[in-house]
Short mmCIF file of C-alpha atoms and ligand atoms in Angstrom, two decimals:
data_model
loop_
_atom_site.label_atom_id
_atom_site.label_comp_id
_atom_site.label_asym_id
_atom_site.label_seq_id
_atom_site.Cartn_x
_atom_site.Cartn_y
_atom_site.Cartn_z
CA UNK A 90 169.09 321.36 -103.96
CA UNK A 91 171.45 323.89 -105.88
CA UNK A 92 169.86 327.41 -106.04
CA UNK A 93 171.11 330.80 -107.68
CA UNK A 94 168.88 333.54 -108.04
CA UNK A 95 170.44 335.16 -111.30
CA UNK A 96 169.41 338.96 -112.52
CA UNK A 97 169.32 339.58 -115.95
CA UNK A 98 169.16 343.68 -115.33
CA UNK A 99 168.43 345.10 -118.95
CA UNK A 100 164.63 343.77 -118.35
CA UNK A 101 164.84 343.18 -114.62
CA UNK A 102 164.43 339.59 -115.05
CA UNK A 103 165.03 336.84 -112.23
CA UNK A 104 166.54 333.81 -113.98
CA UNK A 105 166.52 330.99 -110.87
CA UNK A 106 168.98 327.98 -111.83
CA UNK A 107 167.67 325.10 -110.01
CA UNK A 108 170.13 321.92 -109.45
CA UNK A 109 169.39 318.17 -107.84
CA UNK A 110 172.73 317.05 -106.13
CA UNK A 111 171.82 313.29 -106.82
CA UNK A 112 171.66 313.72 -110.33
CA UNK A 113 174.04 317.03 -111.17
CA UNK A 114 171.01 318.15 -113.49
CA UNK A 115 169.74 322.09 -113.63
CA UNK A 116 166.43 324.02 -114.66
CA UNK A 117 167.21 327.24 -115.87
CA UNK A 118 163.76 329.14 -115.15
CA UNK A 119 162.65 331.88 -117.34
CA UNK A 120 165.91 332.16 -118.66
CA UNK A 121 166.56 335.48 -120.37
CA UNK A 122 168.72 335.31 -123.99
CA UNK A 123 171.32 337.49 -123.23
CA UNK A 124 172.11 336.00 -120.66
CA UNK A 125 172.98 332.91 -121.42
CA UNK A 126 176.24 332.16 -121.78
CA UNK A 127 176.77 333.54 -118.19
CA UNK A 128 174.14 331.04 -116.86
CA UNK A 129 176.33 328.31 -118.48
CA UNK A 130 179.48 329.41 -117.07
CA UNK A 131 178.29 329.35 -113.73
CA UNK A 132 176.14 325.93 -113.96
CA UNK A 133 179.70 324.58 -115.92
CA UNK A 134 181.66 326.31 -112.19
CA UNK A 135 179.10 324.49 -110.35
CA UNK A 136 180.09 321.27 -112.05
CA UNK A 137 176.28 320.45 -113.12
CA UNK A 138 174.67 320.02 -116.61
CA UNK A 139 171.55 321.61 -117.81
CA UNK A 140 168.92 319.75 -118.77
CA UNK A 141 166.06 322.14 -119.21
CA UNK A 142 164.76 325.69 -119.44
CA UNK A 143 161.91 326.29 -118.20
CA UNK A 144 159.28 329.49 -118.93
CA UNK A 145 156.55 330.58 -117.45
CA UNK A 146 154.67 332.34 -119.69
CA UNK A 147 155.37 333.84 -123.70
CA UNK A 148 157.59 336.93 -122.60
CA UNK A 149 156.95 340.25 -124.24
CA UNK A 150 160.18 342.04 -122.36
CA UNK A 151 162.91 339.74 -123.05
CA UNK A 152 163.70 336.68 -125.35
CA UNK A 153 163.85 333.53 -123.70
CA UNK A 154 167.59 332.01 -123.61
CA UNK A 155 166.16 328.71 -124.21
CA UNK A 156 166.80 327.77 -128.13
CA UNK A 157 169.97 329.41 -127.22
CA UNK A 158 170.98 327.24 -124.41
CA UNK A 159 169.75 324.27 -126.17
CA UNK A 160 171.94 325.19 -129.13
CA UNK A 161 174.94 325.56 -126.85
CA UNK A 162 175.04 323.07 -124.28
CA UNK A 163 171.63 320.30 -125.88
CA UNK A 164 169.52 321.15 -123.13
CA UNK A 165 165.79 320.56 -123.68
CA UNK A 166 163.15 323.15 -123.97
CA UNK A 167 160.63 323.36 -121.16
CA UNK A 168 157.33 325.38 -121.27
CA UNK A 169 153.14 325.35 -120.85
CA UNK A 170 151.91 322.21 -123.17
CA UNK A 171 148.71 324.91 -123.80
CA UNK A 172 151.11 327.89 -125.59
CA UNK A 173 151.52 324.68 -128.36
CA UNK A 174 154.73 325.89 -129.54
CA UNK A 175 156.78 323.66 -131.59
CA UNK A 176 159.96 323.73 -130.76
CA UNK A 177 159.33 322.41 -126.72
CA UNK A 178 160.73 319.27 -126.38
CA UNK A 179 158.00 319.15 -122.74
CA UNK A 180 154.72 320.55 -122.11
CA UNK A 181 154.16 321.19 -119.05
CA UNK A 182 150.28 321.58 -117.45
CA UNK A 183 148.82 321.49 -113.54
CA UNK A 184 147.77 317.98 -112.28
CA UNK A 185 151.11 316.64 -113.89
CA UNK A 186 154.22 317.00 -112.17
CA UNK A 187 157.63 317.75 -114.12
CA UNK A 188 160.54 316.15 -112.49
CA UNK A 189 164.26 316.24 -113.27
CA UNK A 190 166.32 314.50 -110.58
CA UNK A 191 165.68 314.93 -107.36
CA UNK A 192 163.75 318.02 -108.09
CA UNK A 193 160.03 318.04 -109.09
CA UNK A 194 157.98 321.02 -110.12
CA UNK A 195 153.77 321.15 -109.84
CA UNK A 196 152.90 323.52 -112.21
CA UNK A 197 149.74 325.54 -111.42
CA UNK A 198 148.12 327.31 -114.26
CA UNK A 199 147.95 331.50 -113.61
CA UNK A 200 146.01 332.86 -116.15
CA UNK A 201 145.78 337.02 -116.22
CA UNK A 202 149.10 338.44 -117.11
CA UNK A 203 149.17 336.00 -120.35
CA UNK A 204 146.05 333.11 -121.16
CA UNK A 205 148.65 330.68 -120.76
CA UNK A 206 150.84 331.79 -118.08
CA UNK A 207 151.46 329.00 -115.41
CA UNK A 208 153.50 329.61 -111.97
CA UNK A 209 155.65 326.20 -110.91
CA UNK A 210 155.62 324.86 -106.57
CA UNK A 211 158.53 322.97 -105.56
CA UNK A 212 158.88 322.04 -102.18
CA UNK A 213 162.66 320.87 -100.80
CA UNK A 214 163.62 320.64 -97.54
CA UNK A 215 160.43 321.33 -95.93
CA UNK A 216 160.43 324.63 -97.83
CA UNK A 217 157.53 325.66 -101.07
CA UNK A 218 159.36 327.77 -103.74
CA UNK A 219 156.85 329.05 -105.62
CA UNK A 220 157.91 330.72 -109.06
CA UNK A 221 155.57 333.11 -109.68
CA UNK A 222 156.51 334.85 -113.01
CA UNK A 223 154.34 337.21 -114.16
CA UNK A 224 151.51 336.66 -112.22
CA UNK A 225 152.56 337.60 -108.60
CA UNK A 226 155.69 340.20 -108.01
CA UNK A 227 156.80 341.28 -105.14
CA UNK A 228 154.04 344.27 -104.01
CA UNK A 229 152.84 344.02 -107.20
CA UNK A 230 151.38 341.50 -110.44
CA UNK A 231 152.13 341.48 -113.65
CA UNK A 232 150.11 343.84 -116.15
CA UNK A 233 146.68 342.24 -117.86
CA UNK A 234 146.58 344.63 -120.93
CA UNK A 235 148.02 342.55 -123.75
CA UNK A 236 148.89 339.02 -124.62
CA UNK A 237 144.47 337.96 -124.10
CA UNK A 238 145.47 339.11 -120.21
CA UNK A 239 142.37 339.48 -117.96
CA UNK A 240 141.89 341.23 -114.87
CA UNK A 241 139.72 339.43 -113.61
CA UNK A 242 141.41 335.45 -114.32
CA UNK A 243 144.22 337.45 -112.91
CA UNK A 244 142.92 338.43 -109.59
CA UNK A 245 140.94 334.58 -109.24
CA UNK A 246 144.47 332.83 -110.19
CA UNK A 247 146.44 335.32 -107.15
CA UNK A 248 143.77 334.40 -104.77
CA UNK A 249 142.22 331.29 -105.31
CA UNK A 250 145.97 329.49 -106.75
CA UNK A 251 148.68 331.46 -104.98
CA UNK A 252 147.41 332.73 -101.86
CA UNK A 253 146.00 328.77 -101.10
CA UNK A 254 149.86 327.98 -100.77
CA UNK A 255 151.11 327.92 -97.29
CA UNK A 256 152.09 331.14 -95.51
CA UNK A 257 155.32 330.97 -95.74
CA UNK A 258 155.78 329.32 -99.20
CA UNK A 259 158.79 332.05 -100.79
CA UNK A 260 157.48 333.67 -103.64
CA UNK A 261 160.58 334.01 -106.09
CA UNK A 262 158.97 336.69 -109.08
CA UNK A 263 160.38 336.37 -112.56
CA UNK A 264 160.79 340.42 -112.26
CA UNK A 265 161.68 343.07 -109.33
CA UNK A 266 162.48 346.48 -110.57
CA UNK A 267 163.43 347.89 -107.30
CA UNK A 268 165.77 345.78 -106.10
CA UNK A 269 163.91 343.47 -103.97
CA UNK A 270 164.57 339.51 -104.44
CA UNK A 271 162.27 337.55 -102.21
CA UNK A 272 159.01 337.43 -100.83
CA UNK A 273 155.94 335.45 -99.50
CA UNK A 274 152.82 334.75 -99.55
CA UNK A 275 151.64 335.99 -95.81
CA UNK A 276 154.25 338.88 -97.03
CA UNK A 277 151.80 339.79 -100.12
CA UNK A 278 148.54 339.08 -98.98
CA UNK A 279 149.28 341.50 -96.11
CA UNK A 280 150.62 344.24 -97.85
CA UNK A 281 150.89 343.98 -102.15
CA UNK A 282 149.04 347.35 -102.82
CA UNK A 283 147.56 345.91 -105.51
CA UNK A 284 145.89 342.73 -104.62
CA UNK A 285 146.77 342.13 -100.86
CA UNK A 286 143.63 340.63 -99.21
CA UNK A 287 142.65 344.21 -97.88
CA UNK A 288 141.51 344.87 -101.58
CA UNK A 289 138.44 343.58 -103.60
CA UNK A 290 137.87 342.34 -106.80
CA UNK A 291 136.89 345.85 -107.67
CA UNK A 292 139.65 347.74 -106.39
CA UNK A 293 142.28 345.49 -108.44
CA UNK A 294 140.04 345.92 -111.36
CA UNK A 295 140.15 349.66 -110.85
CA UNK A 296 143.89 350.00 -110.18
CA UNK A 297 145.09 347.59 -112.66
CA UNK A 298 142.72 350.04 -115.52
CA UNK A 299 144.79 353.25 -114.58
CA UNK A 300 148.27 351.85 -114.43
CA UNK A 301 148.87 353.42 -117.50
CA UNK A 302 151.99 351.52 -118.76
CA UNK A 303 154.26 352.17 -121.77
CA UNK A 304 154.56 349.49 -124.38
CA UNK A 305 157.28 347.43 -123.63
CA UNK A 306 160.01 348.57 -126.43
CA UNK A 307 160.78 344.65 -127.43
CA UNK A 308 157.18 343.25 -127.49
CA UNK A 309 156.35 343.51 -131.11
CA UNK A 310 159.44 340.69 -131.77
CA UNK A 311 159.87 339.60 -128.10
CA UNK A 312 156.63 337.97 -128.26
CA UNK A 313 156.79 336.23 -131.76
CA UNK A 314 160.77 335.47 -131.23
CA UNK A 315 159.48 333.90 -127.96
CA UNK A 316 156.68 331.84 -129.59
CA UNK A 317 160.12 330.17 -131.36
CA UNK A 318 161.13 329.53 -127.80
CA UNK A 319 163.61 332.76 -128.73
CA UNK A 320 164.28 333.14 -132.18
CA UNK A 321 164.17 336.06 -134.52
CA UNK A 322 160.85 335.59 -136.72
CA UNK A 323 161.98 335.66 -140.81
CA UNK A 324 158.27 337.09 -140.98
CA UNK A 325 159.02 340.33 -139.17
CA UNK A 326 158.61 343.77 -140.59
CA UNK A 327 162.02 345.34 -141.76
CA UNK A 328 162.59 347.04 -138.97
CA UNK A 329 161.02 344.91 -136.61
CA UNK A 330 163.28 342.44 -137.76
CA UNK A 331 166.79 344.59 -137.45
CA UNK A 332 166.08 345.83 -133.93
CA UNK A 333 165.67 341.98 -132.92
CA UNK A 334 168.72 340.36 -135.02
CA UNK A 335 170.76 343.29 -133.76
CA UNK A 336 170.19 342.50 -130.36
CA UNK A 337 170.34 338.73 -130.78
CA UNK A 338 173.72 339.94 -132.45
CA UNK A 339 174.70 341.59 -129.09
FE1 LIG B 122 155.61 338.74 -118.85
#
């Protein structure tokens, strides 16, 4: 298996480029629009083709890169079957495996940060990857307070999904904003000071409702763009709509 852990550092996002050697394909996960065209150079350095993106969830920080990509280089467009978005090519839901080459993801659905979030398990070389987005970062979890999140699914999908992975399955987080790139999951349920296993339902309930986060500055056209798989939505307000073409525009 190929693997590059890319940072897209605007938003903090972790795009992971994924490659079977059999088959010279890549996954581009949670790949991050303006970033694009550097994933491409490097997967085109590497010799390999993309043949999907991959999200984990409807981003409200970033647009997704994958219309982009797909306009550039004819890759297809990767994300949860239950966001119903027309323009994937593959829905992908837990129970069915999605495979490209050599390389084969089980997608578990995460509800909490989103309703439709889903984190992907691939296991290579007697190693689980476990891409977490959203739901699991490293000491931390995604926040619950827009996009239908819920506390609550949020804490069940951590515990009862994630933390039922082996020990020392690597917990790669679609965000770190300190600088951190890998975990695990003995690593987090030992110490994340949010949901580690020395906290209850309560706590987490309690510490997630006085976070007190600002409104991420891209949300009111991430999250529309990204329901076109990363487009700018004709529908937007005026301004709305400037602030997104002028940073599709670069
Ligand atoms: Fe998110």
């Amino acid at each position: 298996m190929i693997f590059r852990q890319l940072i897209e550092p605007d938003s903090s996002t972790y795009t992971y480029l994924i490659g079977c050697e059999r088959t010279g394909q890549v996954v581009l996960v949670d790949p991050v629009y303006d970033t694009v065209e550097r994933d491409l150079a490097l997967i085109q350095e590497l010799g390999l083709k993309l043949a999907y993106t991959l999200d984990t969830h409807i981003h409200a920080d970033h647009l997704t890169g994958a219309t982009k990509a797909k306009g550039l280089v004819g890759s297809k467009i990767a994300a949860p079957k239950m966001d119903n978005l027309s323009c994937i090519d593959v829905g992908v839901e837990e129970g069915h495996a999605f495979q490209v080459g050599d390389v084969v993801f089980n997608p578990l659905f995460t509800p909490g940060h989103t309703d439709t979030h889903h984190a992907y398990v691939l296991e290579q070389g007697g190693l689980t990857h476990v891409f977490t987005g959203d739901c699991l970062l490293i000491d931390g979890c995604g926040r619950t307070d827009f996009q239908n999140g819920d506390v609550h699914r949020q804490f069940q999908s951590i515990r009862t999904k994630l933390f039922s992975l082996p020990d020392d399955a690597l917990v790669r987080p679609a965000h770190d904003y300190k600088g951190r790139f890998i975990s695990t999951i003995a690593q987090e349920k030992a110490r994340n000071p949010r949901i580690g296993l020395d906290k209850s339902e309560e706590d987490f309930v309690e510490i997630m409702q006085s976070l007190n986060l600002p409104y991420p500055k891209r949300m009111d056209y991430a999250v529309p763009g990204n329901r076109l798989c990363g487009e700018c939505p004709p529908e937007l307000p005026e301004e709305m709509r400037r602030l997104c073409e002028t940073h599709v525009q670069g």
